[in-house]
């Protein structure tokens, strides 16, 4: 613990001290519980190295620079990261935090580093064979700069619709890459716009007989050693975006561009020298699945990234709310810190609870994904069990990523408004979070489309005669709500007081009923549509989304997040009582707030709620929890906040010197006190002698 | 009508033609109905002039420029506006559309022009006397550049807390302005940062005896004819913001800065040469009210501005959704336009309905505010009636402005996500709308605090014994829900079918019950808290906001918007049937969507809804309306869209050439195909010979 105190030293005494003293728990203990000692060391080692290295100094002029400058600086930082990451003494799991740790500083740096260091290599490793490992090695040593090109202008979410062609020519033993038109141009690939010299390219493989064998990956040189694009390749930068402007998303077209036969990443399919297609897969859809590789990985990762942004956002707003005063009781001369107002508490504390629940959940999900990945080497493992495990991770991550993105998005927006006008300044650090996080909402498939993976899986399960067996075998345990679903659907709301409501079992019970109800309803709706449409599955799926499948996926993942947080964290043996007590409140607030905001109508509709009591109890309980959490809130953000250097917000610094920092930021802005460069033109129009 | 066809010519035939043909109504007729012929002429005259004047040419490099450049260009545009506004043939009411018309092109230009042309003058006119009119005249001729300084770093929403001091010194017959510390620095004033040479400054007036007489306005020279700041004045630019970066929001501090006695805007209070304070008001709180002037004006204006952004946003998303194809029935070779998907319809069409309802409502509200302003010259008008009218406008605008801001904010966010990855590009035009609109959420007081003006008024009314008389006399008619409130509270939901539900009277009936219920509940809660807290009004107000007063204000304004749209537009005599029919659907969708999204729980809680039917009917009705509106949607946005030049979105142009425009935008970005300026450094690190 002495060591932890070095990593997390005492905060300077100042305007936040008063609220810090009110907390009922030790903020350092909480940090260790929610993050582990190992990870805290790792994070802070990186953050400290960044703070000490001038490469990472924040520019006060960021938005005031050309895209070229911003991108150059970001890439310099991304290249530098490799040198500052602690080399030894940290396991792979801890190292996996790197993206979040960098992202809390700057998401463009984080993504550029991830593409350089792992996206490209993972893509090659996943689809390639031994001969391709030299690219992996070179990329990981940053001897080449890689990028990953899947999405095209005309196709993103529907990945099967990609149209880049790779045609094999036996006479030259080469593939010819072609982009039929602009809609088939590769796009959105980070590092492509200005920097990558190698690309992983996904294309439709054609044999000389004109047969298309579906999507395959290729490793393709695209720029020479001077970073000029190679003949036959056109690469452009997609230009300014809503956020992530340090990332050079590019587009690329091929014009009869020849690449050697060996460029084909041939783990799942290959061509002979003569041009015959061979594949270890007989079922083309299995091959398709394999060639897409493990998409869950990216979704699980994004879940973590969103949680990191959410932590930054609530830190800013809660610290500022403890400092900012406005109005006060007319009987008093003092104005009141805005954190004292019910409205402000209700606008912020549920997001704080979401930050805790999501942070813990995304970490558990990541652990699980890792165990799953390692299980491929476990020869004792039943393949059917492993497949079911993979499916469950797929289903969970397909709704966890959307929920995480939206939780961060709505929190950042509320934070921005709750900070008033000053929240609108870039030096507040909020708009940057919003602009960058926004990308995650459509990364890896549009959120609403993605969630259909979850609901489809649940509906199939509902109709499966072996349902109970599958639930018992579930590796993640996301299906507990389904146990005795039919009996559960007869349950109704029992608590008669707020006290009786404020029990984890009660909240989880409401959620379990809700997910069962939505699942039965959606399965029935789907069946009805199927019957009415002459078994048109496409139509039946599409028409059972709104108010049914979509809500089902959300309720399912909310329940699983809550249950995981409760079972694996709040109930963890040996957890100190003070920590347990406040984690329990966060659990309750997140659960009740999510129910109140989205599901009251459905709970009444399905008969689980009756009369005025349930809704009134829930609302009273939320307000009570907000009041209870007021003395804890500042310490709770202290436990999950990055360092001041990383947070980079004048409103959210740990010393609470909001006004000094505002003054400093506004005065340091380079042109703050300068005249407009166009002053003489503007002055010449002034005519009055007033 | 021939003339209208010149303003609104046919769209070129192309990818959107198919959906345009499906509409059941004439889009030009709709444009005239929703906007009036006069306003359409006015708007399009301005937009045409902008398109033809190179000053207004869009830069493809906007975000890629320094703040100085962006601000200079914006100010040049703002100065130019005066020349292109049609001079004759348009009445004052039409002219009031200018801010929206400019804003749909660029909100920074719109706000800079408004500050130059009217904010400053209005402030002087409102608080000054005859001797000050020379400033008004000079400002309106742009012979001086004005700005308005109210907010300080430490006080925004709580305006009474402002701390800038103006002390009168009889020996010099001057006021001395002082800023006690940085927290009292004026801030957020547009045009202040770089350009204004005169400021309206709100300060606490002190007489030589040390007595503070409260807030007063002063007209203050702040820069000389070369735009240098005057001695005793420090002015800085607040630096980069989340949006509105064309606007030079500044901060300002005074250090023993002397201004002549005549600088005091002395309509509501003055000092004699000797330093005695005199005022026509005996009640200081009335003086305070008068010195703040008509705050409703700004709120009403912002309601319109948000509606204008909302129109831009839905135009982009709906046109793009009619073009963008993704997935399709496996039985078909064609992919399906995403507008065909239930999910996409549900994500967008409610925002389209909100755009129509809000656009019409904000226009009616503006008309009403004008009539109210003119009524001061009506000597026959009963002063009590006029005061009640002013209060009602105040209450309505205090919740209309927040609702409008949030409707635009949520629509823009949904639009961004519904456009997928390409919605993240700046050339899509969505992020700009979001960043700029975001400012309106905390302009003129933070939304949640502002809405308390509405709920306070309603609670007082509820407890007023003369309630029924006041309702009858209400000038706007926002209180119809209160008629026979007690009987109304015994009503319950009656419709047994979707058809029976889809009647305006039914939707308005649900809302009327809801507002009554929330009002009674809030009034009771407030009374209980008051009794329990020994009449602590401050506490009782604060603790009755969440789930009570806040929801009340929202439901009240939603109801009034709906009722206004129905009574004054849908029921307007002589309205063509085809127009009426589709407006009615928009009315129904907006009403049901708002109820479903926010109020189902409360409707069940209060017993208006019972059993599964109400919620199921409402949800079915929403999906049915979305389906009904699919063939109308493209034509509906055609009727409210600005010109392509003004909209400036590659995804939303009226010709539907999404992919050509994307290609053009991405290729035209100046550095699109250029190497990074830092390429040699990046190339030198490449080590592999792969």
Coordinates of C-alpha atoms in Angstrom, one line a residue, chain A residues 372-679:
Chain A
X372 CA -11.6 -18.0 -24.7
X373 CA -8.7 -17.1 -27.0
X374 CA -6.4 -19.3 -24.9
X375 CA -8.8 -22.2 -24.8
X376 CA -7.9 -23.0 -28.4
X377 CA -4.8 -24.5 -27.0
X378 CA -6.7 -26.6 -24.5
X379 CA -7.1 -30.0 -26.2
X380 CA -9.4 -31.2 -23.5
X381 CA -12.0 -28.7 -24.3
X382 CA -15.1 -29.9 -26.0
X383 CA -15.5 -28.1 -29.3
X384 CA -19.2 -27.7 -29.0
X385 CA -18.7 -26.1 -25.6
X386 CA -16.1 -23.8 -27.1
X387 CA -18.3 -22.9 -30.0
X388 CA -21.2 -22.0 -27.6
X389 CA -18.7 -19.9 -25.6
X390 CA -17.7 -18.0 -28.7
X391 CA -21.3 -17.4 -29.6
X392 CA -22.0 -16.0 -26.1
X393 CA -19.1 -13.7 -26.3
X394 CA -20.2 -12.6 -29.7
X395 CA -23.7 -11.9 -28.5
X396 CA -22.6 -10.1 -25.3
X397 CA -20.0 -7.9 -27.1
X398 CA -22.6 -7.1 -29.9
X399 CA -24.8 -5.3 -27.4
X400 CA -22.1 -4.3 -24.8
X401 CA -20.3 -2.2 -27.4
X402 CA -23.5 -0.2 -28.4
X403 CA -24.5 0.3 -24.8
X404 CA -21.1 1.4 -23.8
X405 CA -20.9 3.9 -26.6
X406 CA -24.3 5.4 -25.8
X407 CA -23.6 5.5 -22.0
X408 CA -20.5 7.5 -22.8
X409 CA -22.2 9.7 -25.4
X410 CA -25.1 10.6 -23.2
X411 CA -22.9 11.1 -20.2
X412 CA -20.5 13.5 -22.1
X413 CA -23.5 15.5 -23.4
X414 CA -25.0 15.8 -19.9
X415 CA -21.6 16.7 -18.5
X416 CA -21.2 19.4 -21.1
X417 CA -24.6 21.0 -20.2
X418 CA -24.2 20.5 -16.5
X419 CA -20.9 22.5 -16.7
X420 CA -22.8 25.5 -18.2
X421 CA -21.2 27.9 -20.6
X422 CA -17.6 27.1 -19.5
X423 CA -18.2 23.5 -20.5
X424 CA -18.4 24.8 -24.1
X425 CA -14.7 25.9 -24.0
X426 CA -12.3 23.5 -25.5
X427 CA -10.0 23.9 -22.5
X428 CA -12.8 22.3 -20.5
X429 CA -11.9 19.1 -22.3
X430 CA -15.4 17.9 -22.8
X431 CA -16.0 18.6 -26.5
X432 CA -12.9 16.6 -27.4
X433 CA -14.2 13.6 -25.5
X434 CA -17.6 13.9 -27.3
X435 CA -16.1 14.3 -30.8
X436 CA -13.8 11.3 -30.4
X437 CA -16.2 9.0 -28.6
X438 CA -18.7 9.7 -31.4
X439 CA -16.7 7.6 -33.8
X440 CA -17.2 4.5 -31.6
X441 CA -20.9 4.6 -32.2
X442 CA -20.5 3.6 -35.8
X443 CA -17.1 1.7 -35.6
X444 CA -17.3 -2.0 -36.1
X445 CA -20.8 -1.8 -37.5
X446 CA -23.6 0.6 -36.7
X447 CA -24.9 0.1 -33.2
X448 CA -28.5 -0.7 -34.0
X449 CA -27.5 -3.3 -36.7
X450 CA -24.9 -4.8 -34.4
X451 CA -27.4 -5.4 -31.6
X452 CA -29.4 -7.7 -33.9
X453 CA -26.6 -10.2 -33.4
X454 CA -27.7 -10.4 -29.7
X455 CA -31.4 -10.6 -30.2
X456 CA -31.1 -13.2 -33.0
X457 CA -29.1 -15.4 -30.7
X458 CA -31.6 -14.9 -27.8
X459 CA -34.6 -15.7 -30.0
X460 CA -33.0 -18.9 -31.3
X461 CA -32.3 -19.9 -27.8
X462 CA -35.8 -19.2 -26.7
X463 CA -37.1 -21.6 -29.3
X464 CA -34.5 -24.2 -28.5
X465 CA -35.8 -27.3 -26.8
X466 CA -32.5 -27.8 -25.1
X467 CA -32.6 -24.3 -23.6
X468 CA -32.1 -25.2 -20.0
X469 CA -29.0 -27.3 -20.8
X470 CA -27.5 -24.5 -22.8
X471 CA -28.1 -22.0 -20.0
X472 CA -26.4 -24.3 -17.5
X473 CA -23.4 -24.6 -19.7
X474 CA -23.1 -20.9 -20.5
X475 CA -19.5 -19.9 -19.8
X476 CA -20.2 -16.2 -19.1
X477 CA -23.4 -16.8 -17.2
X478 CA -25.3 -14.1 -19.2
X479 CA -28.4 -16.3 -19.4
X480 CA -29.3 -16.7 -15.7
X481 CA -32.4 -14.6 -16.3
X482 CA -33.8 -17.5 -18.5
X483 CA -33.8 -20.1 -15.8
X484 CA -37.4 -21.1 -15.2
X485 CA -38.4 -18.3 -17.5
X486 CA -42.1 -19.3 -17.6
X487 CA -42.4 -19.2 -13.8
X488 CA -40.5 -16.0 -13.6
X489 CA -43.0 -14.4 -16.0
X490 CA -45.7 -14.8 -13.4
X491 CA -43.7 -12.8 -10.8
X492 CA -44.8 -9.3 -9.9
X493 CA -43.3 -6.4 -8.1
X494 CA -43.4 -6.9 -4.3
X495 CA -41.6 -4.2 -2.4
X496 CA -43.8 -1.9 -0.3
X497 CA -41.1 0.5 0.7
X498 CA -38.0 2.2 -0.7
X499 CA -36.0 0.2 1.8
X500 CA -37.4 -3.1 0.5
X501 CA -36.7 -2.0 -3.1
X502 CA -33.1 -1.1 -2.4
X503 CA -31.8 -4.7 -2.5
X504 CA -29.7 -6.1 -5.3
X505 CA -31.8 -9.2 -5.6
X506 CA -34.9 -7.0 -6.1
X507 CA -33.3 -4.9 -8.9
X508 CA -31.9 -8.0 -10.6
X509 CA -35.3 -9.6 -10.2
X510 CA -37.0 -6.8 -12.1
X511 CA -34.4 -7.0 -14.8
X512 CA -34.7 -10.8 -15.1
X513 CA -38.5 -10.5 -15.5
X514 CA -38.0 -7.7 -18.0
X515 CA -35.6 -9.6 -20.3
X516 CA -37.8 -12.7 -20.2
X517 CA -40.9 -10.7 -21.1
X518 CA -39.1 -8.9 -23.9
X519 CA -37.7 -12.1 -25.2
X520 CA -41.0 -13.9 -25.3
X521 CA -42.7 -10.9 -26.8
X522 CA -40.1 -10.6 -29.5
X523 CA -40.0 -14.3 -30.3
X524 CA -43.8 -14.2 -30.7
X525 CA -43.7 -11.1 -32.8
X526 CA -41.1 -12.6 -35.1
X527 CA -43.1 -15.8 -35.4
X528 CA -46.3 -13.9 -36.2
X529 CA -44.5 -11.9 -38.9
X530 CA -42.9 -15.0 -40.3
X531 CA -46.2 -16.7 -40.6
X532 CA -47.9 -13.7 -42.1
X533 CA -45.2 -13.1 -44.7
X534 CA -44.9 -16.6 -46.1
X535 CA -41.7 -17.3 -44.1
X536 CA -39.9 -14.1 -45.2
X537 CA -37.2 -14.2 -42.6
X538 CA -35.6 -10.9 -43.8
X539 CA -38.9 -9.0 -43.4
X540 CA -39.8 -10.7 -40.2
X541 CA -36.5 -9.7 -38.6
X542 CA -36.6 -6.2 -39.9
X543 CA -40.2 -5.6 -38.7
X544 CA -39.6 -6.9 -35.2
X545 CA -36.8 -4.5 -34.2
X546 CA -38.3 -1.4 -32.8
X547 CA -39.8 -1.8 -29.3
X548 CA -39.0 -5.5 -29.5
X549 CA -35.6 -7.0 -30.5
X550 CA -33.8 -3.7 -30.0
X551 CA -35.1 -3.2 -26.5
X552 CA -34.5 -6.8 -25.7
X553 CA -30.8 -6.6 -26.6
X554 CA -30.4 -3.5 -24.4
X555 CA -32.2 -5.0 -21.4
X556 CA -30.3 -8.2 -21.7
X557 CA -26.9 -6.5 -21.6
X558 CA -28.0 -4.1 -18.9
X559 CA -29.0 -7.0 -16.8
X560 CA -25.8 -8.9 -17.4
X561 CA -23.6 -5.9 -16.6
X562 CA -25.5 -5.4 -13.3
X563 CA -25.3 -9.0 -12.4
X564 CA -21.6 -9.2 -13.2
X565 CA -20.9 -6.1 -11.1
X566 CA -22.9 -7.4 -8.2
X567 CA -21.8 -11.1 -8.2
X568 CA -18.2 -10.6 -9.0
X569 CA -17.4 -7.3 -7.4
X570 CA -19.9 -6.2 -4.7
X571 CA -20.0 -9.8 -3.4
X572 CA -16.3 -10.4 -3.7
X573 CA -15.1 -12.1 -0.5
X574 CA -12.9 -10.0 1.7
X575 CA -14.0 -6.7 0.2
X576 CA -13.8 -4.0 2.9
X577 CA -17.2 -3.0 4.2
X578 CA -16.9 0.7 3.4
X579 CA -16.0 -0.1 -0.2
X580 CA -18.7 -2.7 -0.5
X581 CA -21.3 -0.3 0.8
X582 CA -20.6 2.5 -1.7
X583 CA -20.2 0.0 -4.6
X584 CA -23.6 -1.4 -3.7
X585 CA -25.1 2.1 -3.9
X586 CA -23.6 2.6 -7.3
X587 CA -25.1 -0.7 -8.4
X588 CA -28.5 0.3 -7.2
X589 CA -28.4 3.7 -8.8
X590 CA -27.3 2.4 -12.1
X591 CA -30.0 -0.3 -12.1
X592 CA -32.8 1.9 -11.0
X593 CA -31.9 4.8 -13.3
X594 CA -31.7 2.5 -16.3
X595 CA -35.1 1.1 -15.5
X596 CA -36.7 4.4 -14.8
X597 CA -35.3 6.0 -17.9
X598 CA -36.3 3.3 -20.4
X599 CA -38.4 0.5 -19.1
X600 CA -41.2 1.8 -16.8
X601 CA -43.8 1.6 -19.6
X602 CA -42.9 -2.0 -20.4
X603 CA -42.9 -3.1 -16.8
X604 CA -46.4 -1.8 -16.5
X605 CA -47.5 -3.1 -19.9
X606 CA -46.4 -6.6 -19.0
X607 CA -48.2 -6.5 -15.6
X608 CA -45.0 -6.7 -13.5
X609 CA -45.9 -3.3 -12.1
X610 CA -49.4 -2.3 -11.0
X611 CA -50.6 0.9 -9.5
X612 CA -48.7 4.0 -8.6
X613 CA -46.4 2.4 -6.1
X614 CA -43.6 0.8 -8.2
X615 CA -42.8 4.0 -10.2
X616 CA -43.0 6.2 -7.1
X617 CA -40.8 3.9 -5.1
X618 CA -38.2 3.8 -7.9
X619 CA -38.1 7.5 -8.3
X620 CA -37.9 8.1 -4.6
X621 CA -35.1 5.6 -4.4
X622 CA -33.1 7.3 -7.2
X623 CA -33.3 10.7 -5.4
X624 CA -32.4 9.1 -2.1
X625 CA -29.3 7.4 -3.6
X626 CA -28.2 10.6 -5.3
X627 CA -28.4 12.3 -1.9
X628 CA -26.5 9.4 -0.3
X629 CA -23.8 9.6 -2.9
X630 CA -23.2 13.4 -2.6
X631 CA -20.5 13.1 0.1
X632 CA -18.9 10.2 -1.9
X633 CA -18.9 11.6 -5.4
X634 CA -15.7 13.6 -5.3
X635 CA -13.7 10.7 -3.8
X636 CA -15.4 8.3 -6.3
X637 CA -14.1 10.2 -9.2
X638 CA -10.7 10.5 -7.5
X639 CA -10.5 6.7 -7.6
X640 CA -11.1 6.5 -11.4
X641 CA -9.7 9.7 -12.7
X642 CA -6.5 9.9 -14.8
X643 CA -3.8 12.4 -13.7
X644 CA -4.4 16.1 -14.3
X645 CA -1.9 16.1 -17.2
X646 CA -3.9 13.4 -18.9
X647 CA -7.3 14.7 -18.1
X648 CA -6.3 18.1 -19.4
X649 CA -9.4 20.0 -18.3
X650 CA -9.4 23.4 -16.6
X651 CA -12.7 22.5 -14.9
X652 CA -11.7 19.0 -13.8
X653 CA -8.2 19.2 -12.3
X654 CA -7.7 17.5 -9.0
X655 CA -6.6 20.7 -7.2
X656 CA -10.0 22.3 -7.9
X657 CA -8.4 25.6 -9.0
X658 CA -11.0 26.1 -11.6
X659 CA -10.8 29.9 -11.9
X660 CA -7.0 30.1 -11.8
X661 CA -6.8 27.5 -14.5
X662 CA -9.5 29.2 -16.6
X663 CA -7.6 32.5 -16.4
X664 CA -4.4 30.7 -17.3
X665 CA -5.9 28.9 -20.3
X666 CA -7.6 31.9 -21.7
X667 CA -4.5 34.1 -21.2
X668 CA -2.1 31.5 -22.6
X669 CA -4.0 31.0 -25.8
X670 CA -1.4 32.5 -28.2
X671 CA -3.5 35.1 -29.9
X672 CA -5.6 35.9 -26.8
X673 CA -4.6 39.5 -26.4
X674 CA -3.5 40.1 -30.0
X675 CA -5.5 42.2 -32.5
X676 CA -7.1 40.5 -35.4
X677 CA -4.7 40.2 -38.2
X678 CA -7.3 41.9 -40.3
X679 CA -7.8 44.8 -37.9

